[in-house]
């Protein structure tokens, strides 16, 4: 049986994570692998309910700490019920966002000390982390322009001021620099095919290492 691989996609609003996740899923299935495509916040019925609380409503509806606790409540359910079982049966799990989003959004951009968020992670999930994180790095102006005019009500985070989005970009870049063994950074300003080709190469390299 192949070994499971946990891959996460991270980046700011409109970076292209969902688009890339679908392309990777198709490509890896063609390589004969079971692929579980999932997302945060969400991925289980209970976590999707928590998502509704988080992504709708006024930008200042919750404090950053309340958000972090809600994200971790959803994350524990997601890890226990979807991610770990899939890894256990040898699947590749691709999650559109995971814990690095909490570090960037609630930490650097939201003002919570990263050490406190790391302690929350450890308390709830021990040292569980992705084997590979693909960071799609993009200027906030480019990403937000892509999502502008989108239909629907899930715009709570997109509605925050530009400096919030700039802080989280810098945080993602720093997280990647701090853990070069886990992160691969992709230039999200490049066209979709180029981003996908680089991403698939990174996943295949990681699979060959396992
Ligand atoms: N959040 C989440 C936290 O605050 N803390 C946390 O711990 C977690 C897990 C989730 C929100 O919750 C916050 C972050 C988020 O604000 P979400 O719906 O998952 O909400 O929001 P996003 O992850 O930002 O999803 P988006 O849909 O906004 O962005 P994507 O998935 O990065 O972008 P995508 O693929 O939908 O693409 C957007 C558009 O750009 C085009 C696509 O066709 C699409 O039209 N596109 C490209 N165009 C040109 N070149 C490319 N390379 C392109 N790639 C995609």
XYZ file of N, CA and C and ligand atoms in Angstrom:
685
model
N 0.845 -1.193 0.000
C 0.000 0.000 0.000
C 0.887 1.253 0.000
N 0.553 2.287 -0.851
C 1.363 3.502 -0.811
C 1.187 4.221 0.516
N 2.164 5.043 0.856
C 2.029 5.837 2.090
C 1.184 7.080 1.831
N 0.400 7.468 2.820
C -0.383 8.695 2.675
C 0.512 9.919 2.643
N 0.020 10.979 2.017
C 0.761 12.247 1.969
C -0.230 13.385 2.217
N 0.107 14.235 3.185
C -0.767 15.371 3.515
C -0.188 16.647 2.914
N -0.914 17.211 1.952
C -0.473 18.410 1.230
C -1.460 19.535 1.531
N -0.955 20.710 1.870
C -1.857 21.852 2.079
C -1.515 22.970 1.097
N -2.542 23.728 0.737
C -2.382 24.884 -0.140
C -2.685 26.127 0.679
N -1.791 27.087 0.635
C -1.955 28.298 1.438
C -1.719 29.542 0.589
N -2.193 30.670 1.102
C -2.004 31.939 0.414
C -3.164 32.870 0.709
N -3.089 34.079 0.177
C -4.130 35.079 0.434
C -5.378 34.834 -0.396
N -6.292 35.789 -0.311
C -7.563 35.700 -1.036
C -7.302 35.679 -2.549
N -7.985 34.797 -3.244
C -7.907 34.767 -4.701
C -6.554 34.356 -5.255
N -5.734 33.704 -4.438
C -4.389 33.313 -4.894
C -4.458 32.209 -5.959
N -5.539 31.432 -5.942
C -5.685 30.336 -6.905
C -5.617 28.970 -6.262
N -5.841 28.889 -4.953
C -5.724 27.620 -4.233
C -6.764 26.591 -4.703
N -8.015 27.022 -4.779
C -9.072 26.065 -5.150
C -8.861 25.573 -6.576
N -8.464 26.474 -7.455
C -8.194 26.099 -8.850
C -7.065 25.074 -8.897
N -5.980 25.357 -8.165
C -4.834 24.449 -8.158
C -5.194 23.106 -7.527
N -6.005 23.134 -6.466
C -6.381 21.885 -5.786
C -7.080 20.938 -6.753
N -7.976 21.468 -7.555
C -8.725 20.614 -8.498
C -7.798 20.057 -9.576
N -6.860 20.881 -10.055
C -5.940 20.401 -11.098
C -5.035 19.300 -10.535
N -4.532 19.516 -9.322
C -3.667 18.497 -8.700
C -4.433 17.198 -8.482
N -5.686 17.322 -8.030
C -6.488 16.117 -7.797
C -6.584 15.280 -9.081
N -6.918 15.938 -10.176
C -7.074 15.221 -11.454
C -5.748 14.566 -11.850
N -4.664 15.333 -11.755
C -3.360 14.813 -12.188
C -2.920 13.631 -11.336
N -3.162 13.699 -10.038
C -2.686 12.625 -9.155
C -3.556 11.383 -9.271
N -4.833 11.561 -9.549
C -5.689 10.392 -9.817
C -5.181 9.694 -11.077
N -4.769 10.493 -12.081
C -4.220 9.888 -13.317
C -2.952 9.098 -13.026
N -2.252 9.461 -11.943
C -1.067 8.681 -11.540
C -1.463 7.471 -10.705
N -2.753 7.206 -10.580
C -3.216 5.996 -9.909
C -3.373 6.118 -8.409
N -3.386 7.352 -7.888
C -3.486 7.529 -6.440
C -4.909 7.871 -6.010
N -5.273 7.427 -4.787
C -6.499 7.933 -4.189
C -6.208 9.353 -3.692
N -7.066 10.300 -4.059
C -6.869 11.682 -3.634
C -8.113 12.157 -2.897
N -7.919 12.697 -1.714
C -9.023 13.294 -0.959
C -8.815 14.799 -1.000
N -9.761 15.480 -1.655
C -9.695 16.944 -1.759
C -10.609 17.525 -0.690
N -10.059 18.391 0.140
C -10.859 18.913 1.233
C -10.476 20.373 1.466
N -11.125 21.009 2.441
C -10.849 22.437 2.631
C -11.054 22.843 4.077
N -10.467 23.985 4.421
C -10.724 24.599 5.730
C -11.093 26.064 5.547
N -11.959 26.642 6.381
C -12.699 25.878 7.375
C -13.727 24.999 6.677
N -13.883 23.772 7.183
C -14.842 22.842 6.596
C -14.276 21.443 6.513
N -14.807 20.662 5.585
C -14.298 19.312 5.352
C -15.082 18.212 6.041
N -15.877 18.561 7.061
C -16.808 17.602 7.680
C -18.122 18.367 7.873
N -19.244 17.657 8.088
C -20.504 18.385 8.287
C -20.421 19.376 9.455
N -19.826 18.949 10.564
C -19.732 19.849 11.716
C -18.833 21.042 11.439
N -17.708 20.788 10.777
C -16.776 21.884 10.471
C -17.377 22.839 9.435
N -18.207 22.321 8.532
C -18.880 23.208 7.577
C -19.873 24.113 8.310
N -20.522 23.570 9.377
C -21.415 24.420 10.179
C -20.623 25.554 10.832
N -19.434 25.221 11.356
C -18.603 26.256 11.989
C -18.151 27.267 10.926
N -17.861 26.790 9.717
C -17.470 27.693 8.617
C -18.508 28.812 8.413
N -19.778 28.417 8.482
C -20.842 29.413 8.270
C -20.705 30.571 9.260
N -20.332 30.229 10.509
C -20.156 31.281 11.523
C -18.993 32.203 11.173
N -17.978 31.633 10.521
C -16.732 32.364 10.324
C -16.700 33.237 9.081
N -17.282 32.774 7.995
C -17.067 33.478 6.722
C -18.206 34.431 6.356
N -19.239 34.473 7.185
C -20.346 35.394 6.897
C -20.440 36.467 7.967
N -21.081 37.561 7.606
C -21.329 38.619 8.590
C -20.328 39.746 8.498
N -20.427 40.642 9.455
C -19.579 41.834 9.463
C -18.117 41.466 9.714
N -17.168 42.210 9.118
C -15.749 41.902 9.314
C -15.355 41.835 10.793
N -15.951 42.679 11.644
C -15.535 42.706 13.057
C -16.453 41.846 13.945
N -17.143 40.906 13.352
C -18.094 40.071 14.110
C -17.438 39.341 15.278
N -16.225 38.818 15.065
C -15.511 38.052 16.094
C -14.164 38.688 16.374
N -13.667 38.498 17.600
C -12.269 38.872 17.854
C -11.374 37.809 17.207
N -10.096 38.159 17.027
C -9.170 37.193 16.409
C -9.060 35.925 17.259
N -9.103 36.057 18.597
C -8.988 34.862 19.442
C -10.229 33.969 19.318
N -11.410 34.578 19.267
C -12.617 33.761 19.077
C -12.540 33.035 17.737
N -12.079 33.743 16.726
C -11.918 33.090 15.413
C -10.964 31.898 15.518
N -9.831 32.114 16.175
C -8.835 31.040 16.263
C -9.438 29.805 16.935
N -10.210 30.023 17.986
C -10.820 28.886 18.691
C -11.839 28.182 17.796
N -12.609 28.955 17.038
C -13.572 28.337 16.116
C -12.840 27.568 15.011
N -11.768 28.158 14.463
C -11.013 27.452 13.417
C -10.440 26.151 13.969
N -9.933 26.184 15.212
C -9.358 24.948 15.759
C -10.429 23.922 16.112
N -11.606 24.358 16.556
C -12.693 23.399 16.795
C -13.023 22.672 15.491
N -13.136 23.443 14.410
C -13.424 22.839 13.100
C -12.268 21.948 12.653
N -11.045 22.396 12.905
C -9.852 21.662 12.428
C -9.717 20.304 13.113
N -9.958 20.267 14.400
C -9.831 18.980 15.112
C -10.835 17.978 14.544
N -12.068 18.414 14.315
C -13.081 17.531 13.731
C -12.617 17.035 12.355
N -12.060 17.950 11.569
C -11.594 17.645 10.216
C -10.441 16.625 10.236
N -9.476 16.871 11.129
C -8.319 15.965 11.207
C -8.764 14.572 11.669
N -9.588 14.556 12.721
C -9.994 13.259 13.287
C -10.849 12.435 12.325
N -11.756 13.114 11.627
C -12.755 12.355 10.856
C -12.412 12.171 9.386
N -11.590 13.049 8.834
C -11.301 12.955 7.391
C -9.812 12.763 7.117
N -8.978 13.648 7.655
C -7.575 13.666 7.210
C -6.824 12.429 7.702
N -6.884 12.164 9.003
C -6.102 11.015 9.501
C -6.607 9.680 8.948
N -7.927 9.447 8.886
C -8.369 8.179 8.281
C -7.895 8.025 6.831
N -7.929 9.112 6.050
C -7.499 9.021 4.652
C -6.000 8.736 4.558
N -5.207 9.408 5.382
C -3.759 9.150 5.366
C -3.477 7.711 5.771
N -4.281 7.207 6.718
C -4.094 5.838 7.202
C -4.331 4.782 6.135
N -5.172 5.114 5.156
C -5.392 4.117 4.090
C -4.548 4.427 2.849
N -3.594 5.351 2.984
C -2.608 5.576 1.923
C -2.992 6.635 0.905
N -4.012 7.455 1.195
C -4.442 8.487 0.236
C -3.535 9.718 0.290
N -3.588 10.484 -0.802
C -3.012 11.832 -0.788
C -4.149 12.769 -0.388
N -3.956 13.508 0.688
C -4.964 14.476 1.136
C -4.497 15.864 0.726
N -5.339 16.573 -0.033
C -5.033 17.956 -0.415
C -6.030 18.846 0.299
N -5.543 19.678 1.206
C -6.440 20.573 1.924
C -6.222 22.018 1.479
N -7.313 22.630 1.028
C -7.324 24.040 0.638
C -7.370 24.840 1.943
N -6.207 25.231 2.419
C -5.933 25.890 3.707
C -5.842 24.877 4.846
N -5.016 25.239 5.848
C -4.878 24.469 7.103
C -4.302 25.431 8.149
N -3.512 24.918 9.062
C -3.106 25.693 10.247
C -2.288 26.951 9.932
N -1.530 26.961 8.825
C -0.760 28.170 8.515
C -1.675 29.364 8.276
N -2.898 29.101 7.810
C -3.855 30.212 7.633
C -4.191 30.850 8.974
N -4.277 30.046 10.033
C -4.566 30.636 11.350
C -3.394 31.497 11.803
N -2.163 31.009 11.544
C -0.982 31.806 11.926
C -1.013 33.162 11.195
N -1.356 33.136 9.905
C -1.319 34.373 9.117
C -2.524 35.276 9.413
N -3.737 34.706 9.367
C -4.945 35.545 9.476
C -5.190 35.995 10.925
N -5.205 35.030 11.860
C -5.512 35.424 13.243
C -4.242 35.886 13.957
N -3.091 35.379 13.529
C -1.833 35.751 14.165
C -1.307 37.081 13.635
N -0.541 36.997 12.550
C 0.127 38.211 12.063
C -0.862 39.317 11.693
N -1.932 38.956 10.981
C -2.867 39.998 10.553
C -3.848 40.348 11.665
N -4.226 39.369 12.486
C -5.230 39.603 13.522
C -4.666 40.051 14.856
N -3.362 39.916 15.037
C -2.725 40.469 16.227
C -2.460 39.494 17.368
N -2.725 38.193 17.179
C -2.415 37.231 18.250
C -0.961 36.789 18.112
N -0.293 36.727 19.250
C 1.099 36.275 19.269
C 1.184 34.845 18.686
N 2.119 34.640 17.753
C 2.212 33.323 17.106
C 2.526 32.219 18.105
N 3.253 32.543 19.159
C 3.573 31.514 20.166
C 2.294 30.987 20.827
N 1.320 31.871 21.040
C 0.051 31.421 21.641
C -0.704 30.513 20.669
N -0.662 30.857 19.387
C -1.355 30.009 18.405
C -0.646 28.664 18.254
N 0.680 28.690 18.335
C 1.410 27.410 18.260
C 1.067 26.540 19.464
N 0.886 27.180 20.629
C 0.504 26.431 21.832
C -0.895 25.826 21.656
N -1.793 26.586 21.046
C -3.147 26.071 20.782
C -3.080 24.878 19.827
N -2.218 24.994 18.810
C -2.055 23.879 17.873
C -1.561 22.637 18.612
N -0.549 22.831 19.426
C 0.034 21.697 20.135
C -0.984 21.068 21.096
N -1.756 21.923 21.789
C -2.763 21.436 22.736
C -3.799 20.554 22.042
N -4.190 20.946 20.825
C -5.302 20.257 20.156
C -4.841 19.157 19.197
N -3.673 19.330 18.577
C -3.265 18.395 17.514
C -1.844 17.865 17.680
N -1.258 18.066 18.849
C 0.152 17.682 19.062
C 1.024 18.311 17.971
N 1.865 17.478 17.324
C 2.747 18.052 16.300
C 2.274 17.689 14.889
N 0.968 17.423 14.747
C 0.443 17.053 13.427
C 0.565 18.234 12.458
N 1.249 18.005 11.333
C 1.469 19.046 10.332
C 1.473 18.418 8.942
N 1.265 19.220 7.908
C 1.381 18.689 6.539
C 2.816 18.254 6.241
N 2.933 17.285 5.311
C 4.270 16.910 4.836
C 4.771 17.944 3.835
N 3.825 18.561 3.109
C 4.181 19.546 2.076
C 3.138 20.663 2.087
N 3.614 21.900 2.108
C 2.716 23.052 2.009
C 3.110 23.877 0.792
N 2.161 24.038 -0.118
C 2.388 24.849 -1.312
C 1.834 26.236 -1.035
N 2.725 27.204 -0.931
C 2.305 28.589 -0.691
C 2.202 29.302 -2.035
N 1.002 29.763 -2.357
C 0.824 30.548 -3.582
C 0.960 32.010 -3.189
N 2.093 32.565 -3.520
C 2.419 33.941 -3.124
C 1.923 34.902 -4.202
N 1.151 35.893 -3.759
C 0.558 36.816 -4.735
C 0.358 38.169 -4.069
N 0.446 39.247 -4.870
C 0.156 40.563 -4.306
C -1.316 40.614 -3.930
N -1.670 41.156 -2.752
C -3.083 41.189 -2.359
C -3.961 41.875 -3.398
N -3.406 42.908 -4.050
C -4.206 43.630 -5.050
C -4.626 42.686 -6.186
N -3.715 41.808 -6.613
C -4.039 40.882 -7.705
C -5.090 39.876 -7.248
N -4.885 39.299 -6.055
C -5.815 38.274 -5.558
C -7.201 38.842 -5.319
N -7.254 40.013 -4.672
C -8.564 40.603 -4.362
C -9.285 41.007 -5.647
N -8.537 41.443 -6.654
C -9.177 41.794 -7.934
C -9.823 40.564 -8.558
N -9.203 39.390 -8.375
C -9.778 38.169 -8.947
C -11.089 37.782 -8.268
N -11.203 38.092 -6.972
C -12.411 37.656 -6.246
C -13.499 38.737 -6.243
N -13.146 39.948 -6.677
C -14.115 41.050 -6.641
C -15.307 40.723 -7.540
N -16.485 41.060 -7.064
C -17.678 40.814 -7.877
C -18.197 39.403 -7.751
N -17.539 38.604 -6.903
C -17.987 37.228 -6.715
C -19.369 37.236 -6.064
N -20.224 36.338 -6.528
C -21.553 36.240 -5.929
C -21.457 35.498 -4.607
N -22.373 35.779 -3.698
C -22.411 35.037 -2.437
C -22.084 35.924 -1.260
N -22.134 35.318 -0.073
C -21.994 36.103 1.151
C -20.724 35.770 1.923
N -19.874 34.892 1.363
C -18.683 34.460 2.108
C -17.540 35.454 1.892
N -17.776 36.702 2.238
C -16.774 37.727 1.937
C -16.274 38.428 3.194
N -16.492 37.798 4.384
C -16.132 38.479 5.622
C -14.646 38.844 5.656
N -13.769 37.901 5.291
C -12.328 38.185 5.359
C -11.885 39.053 4.187
N -12.484 38.830 3.017
C -12.101 39.647 1.860
C -12.405 41.120 2.102
N -13.398 41.398 2.984
C -13.815 42.786 3.223
C -12.842 43.547 4.119
N -11.870 42.869 4.696
C -10.934 43.569 5.584
C -10.010 44.478 4.773
N -9.419 45.465 5.471
C -8.624 46.491 4.790
C -7.369 45.898 4.141
N -6.835 46.636 3.147
C -5.688 46.141 2.376
C -4.485 45.853 3.267
N -4.262 46.660 4.320
C -3.067 46.410 5.142
C -3.176 45.074 5.889
N -4.415 44.613 6.187
C -4.605 43.287 6.772
C -4.069 42.231 5.788
N -4.404 42.363 4.521
C -3.976 41.385 3.510
C -2.469 41.461 3.271
N -1.912 42.680 3.407
C -0.454 42.791 3.240
C 0.274 42.126 4.402
N -0.258 42.279 5.627
C 0.375 41.633 6.791
C 0.339 40.116 6.652
N -0.775 39.603 6.171
C -0.814 38.137 6.102
C 0.085 37.604 4.992
N 0.272 38.387 3.913
C 1.214 37.923 2.883
C 2.630 37.818 3.468
N 3.020 38.852 4.221
C 4.373 38.863 4.815
C 4.513 37.678 5.783
N 3.455 37.399 6.532
C 3.523 36.271 7.471
C 3.699 34.953 6.732
N 2.911 34.738 5.671
C 3.063 33.491 4.907
C 4.498 33.354 4.389
N 5.062 34.462 3.904
C 6.445 34.407 3.384
C 7.417 34.035 4.497
N 7.166 34.565 5.705
C 8.075 34.265 6.818
C 7.919 32.803 7.255
N 6.676 32.323 7.319
C 6.461 30.915 7.689
C 7.209 30.006 6.716
N 7.147 30.349 5.430
C 7.833 29.529 4.417
C 9.345 29.588 4.602
N 9.857 30.779 4.910
C 11.311 30.916 5.108
C 11.771 30.144 6.340
N 10.905 30.089 7.367
C 11.272 29.396 8.617
C 11.278 27.877 8.466
N 10.484 27.358 7.529
C 10.388 25.896 7.366
C 10.596 25.513 5.897
N 11.790 25.692 5.384
C 12.012 25.430 3.955
C 11.820 23.958 3.582
N 11.903 23.071 4.553
C 11.701 21.651 4.251
C 10.248 21.290 3.996
N 9.347 22.069 4.564
C 7.910 21.774 4.392
C 7.281 22.616 3.280
N 7.734 23.863 3.135
C 7.083 24.785 2.181
C 7.757 24.770 0.811
N 6.926 24.885 -0.219
C 7.398 25.260 -1.554
C 6.568 26.486 -1.954
N 7.241 27.566 -2.325
C 6.533 28.796 -2.688
C 6.383 28.888 -4.202
N 5.152 29.181 -4.623
C 4.836 29.304 -6.046
C 4.438 30.755 -6.323
N 4.795 31.247 -7.493
C 4.439 32.617 -7.866
C 3.014 32.628 -8.433
N 2.067 33.123 -7.632
C 0.660 33.113 -8.023
C 0.312 34.104 -9.118
N 1.286 34.957 -9.494
C 1.019 35.907 -10.589
C 1.200 35.211 -11.941
N 1.797 34.014 -11.925
C 1.992 33.294 -13.187
C 0.669 32.657 -13.621
N 0.615 32.222 -14.884
C -0.644 31.666 -15.374
C -0.923 30.308 -14.706
N -2.186 29.906 -14.771
C -2.633 28.719 -14.046
C -1.817 27.476 -14.410
N -1.537 27.288 -15.706
C -0.807 26.086 -16.131
C 0.600 26.052 -15.551
N 1.245 27.210 -15.528
C 2.618 27.263 -15.002
C 2.613 26.954 -13.508
N 1.665 27.564 -12.768
C 1.582 27.301 -11.323
C 1.328 25.811 -11.091
N 0.404 25.242 -11.870
C 0.039 23.828 -11.670
C 1.215 22.895 -11.984
N 1.972 23.217 -13.036
C 3.114 22.362 -13.403
C 4.155 22.360 -12.290
N 4.431 23.537 -11.739
C 5.425 23.619 -10.648
C 4.905 22.884 -9.400
N 3.613 23.051 -9.128
C 3.033 22.403 -7.939
C 3.085 20.883 -8.074
N 2.709 20.396 -9.244
C 2.704 18.935 -9.433
C 4.123 18.383 -9.299
N 5.109 19.109 -9.819
C 6.501 18.661 -9.697
C 6.896 18.558 -8.225
N 6.457 19.526 -7.422
C 6.801 19.500 -5.984
C 6.146 18.301 -5.300
N 4.898 18.000 -5.659
C 4.213 16.852 -5.031
C 4.895 15.546 -5.460
N 5.224 15.435 -6.747
C 5.843 14.193 -7.232
C 7.209 13.989 -6.566
N 7.934 15.081 -6.392
C 9.242 14.969 -5.725
C 9.056 14.463 -4.298
N 8.048 15.003 -3.617
C 7.799 14.592 -2.227
C 7.375 13.122 -2.172
N 6.575 12.701 -3.171
C 6.140 11.297 -3.196
C 7.337 10.370 -3.403
N 8.277 10.806 -4.239
C 9.441 9.948 -4.501
C 10.359 9.868 -3.287
N 10.274 10.870 -2.396
C 11.084 10.858 -1.168
C 10.510 9.900 -0.127
N 9.185 9.649 -0.214
C 8.506 8.922 0.869
C 8.902 7.451 0.858
N -9.242 31.594 7.263
C -9.147 30.265 6.975
C -8.707 32.125 8.435
O -8.844 33.323 8.711
N -8.036 31.278 9.286
C -7.923 29.932 9.052
O -7.331 29.205 9.875
C -8.503 29.398 7.845
C -8.399 27.931 7.536
C -11.868 30.966 3.975
C -11.579 32.233 4.698
O -11.219 31.880 6.011
C -9.991 32.488 6.351
C -9.284 32.745 5.038
C -10.412 32.978 4.069
O -10.703 34.351 4.022
P -12.288 30.539 1.467
O -13.573 30.478 0.748
O -11.569 29.279 1.643
O -12.572 31.248 2.846
O -11.433 31.686 0.820
P -10.126 31.566 0.032
O -9.329 30.432 0.548
O -9.448 32.882 0.012
O -10.659 31.179 -1.378
P -10.733 32.023 -2.664
O -11.700 31.326 -3.563
O -10.976 33.463 -2.372
O -9.311 31.956 -3.261
P -8.539 30.803 -3.999
O -9.141 29.476 -3.755
O -7.124 30.989 -3.648
O -8.728 31.227 -5.518
P -9.526 30.496 -6.703
O -8.810 29.279 -7.126
O -10.949 30.421 -6.322
O -9.299 31.571 -7.847
C -9.901 32.846 -7.802
C -10.111 33.331 -9.259
O -8.862 33.513 -9.886
C -8.725 32.696 -11.037
C -9.780 31.597 -10.897
O -10.208 31.130 -12.147
C -10.876 32.324 -10.138
O -11.679 33.052 -11.033
N -7.344 32.173 -11.054
C -6.354 32.699 -11.805
N -6.361 33.718 -12.671
C -5.161 34.006 -13.267
N -4.007 33.314 -13.016
C -3.973 32.287 -12.157
N -2.818 31.637 -11.906
C -5.196 31.942 -11.488
N -5.530 31.002 -10.567
C -6.827 31.160 -10.295
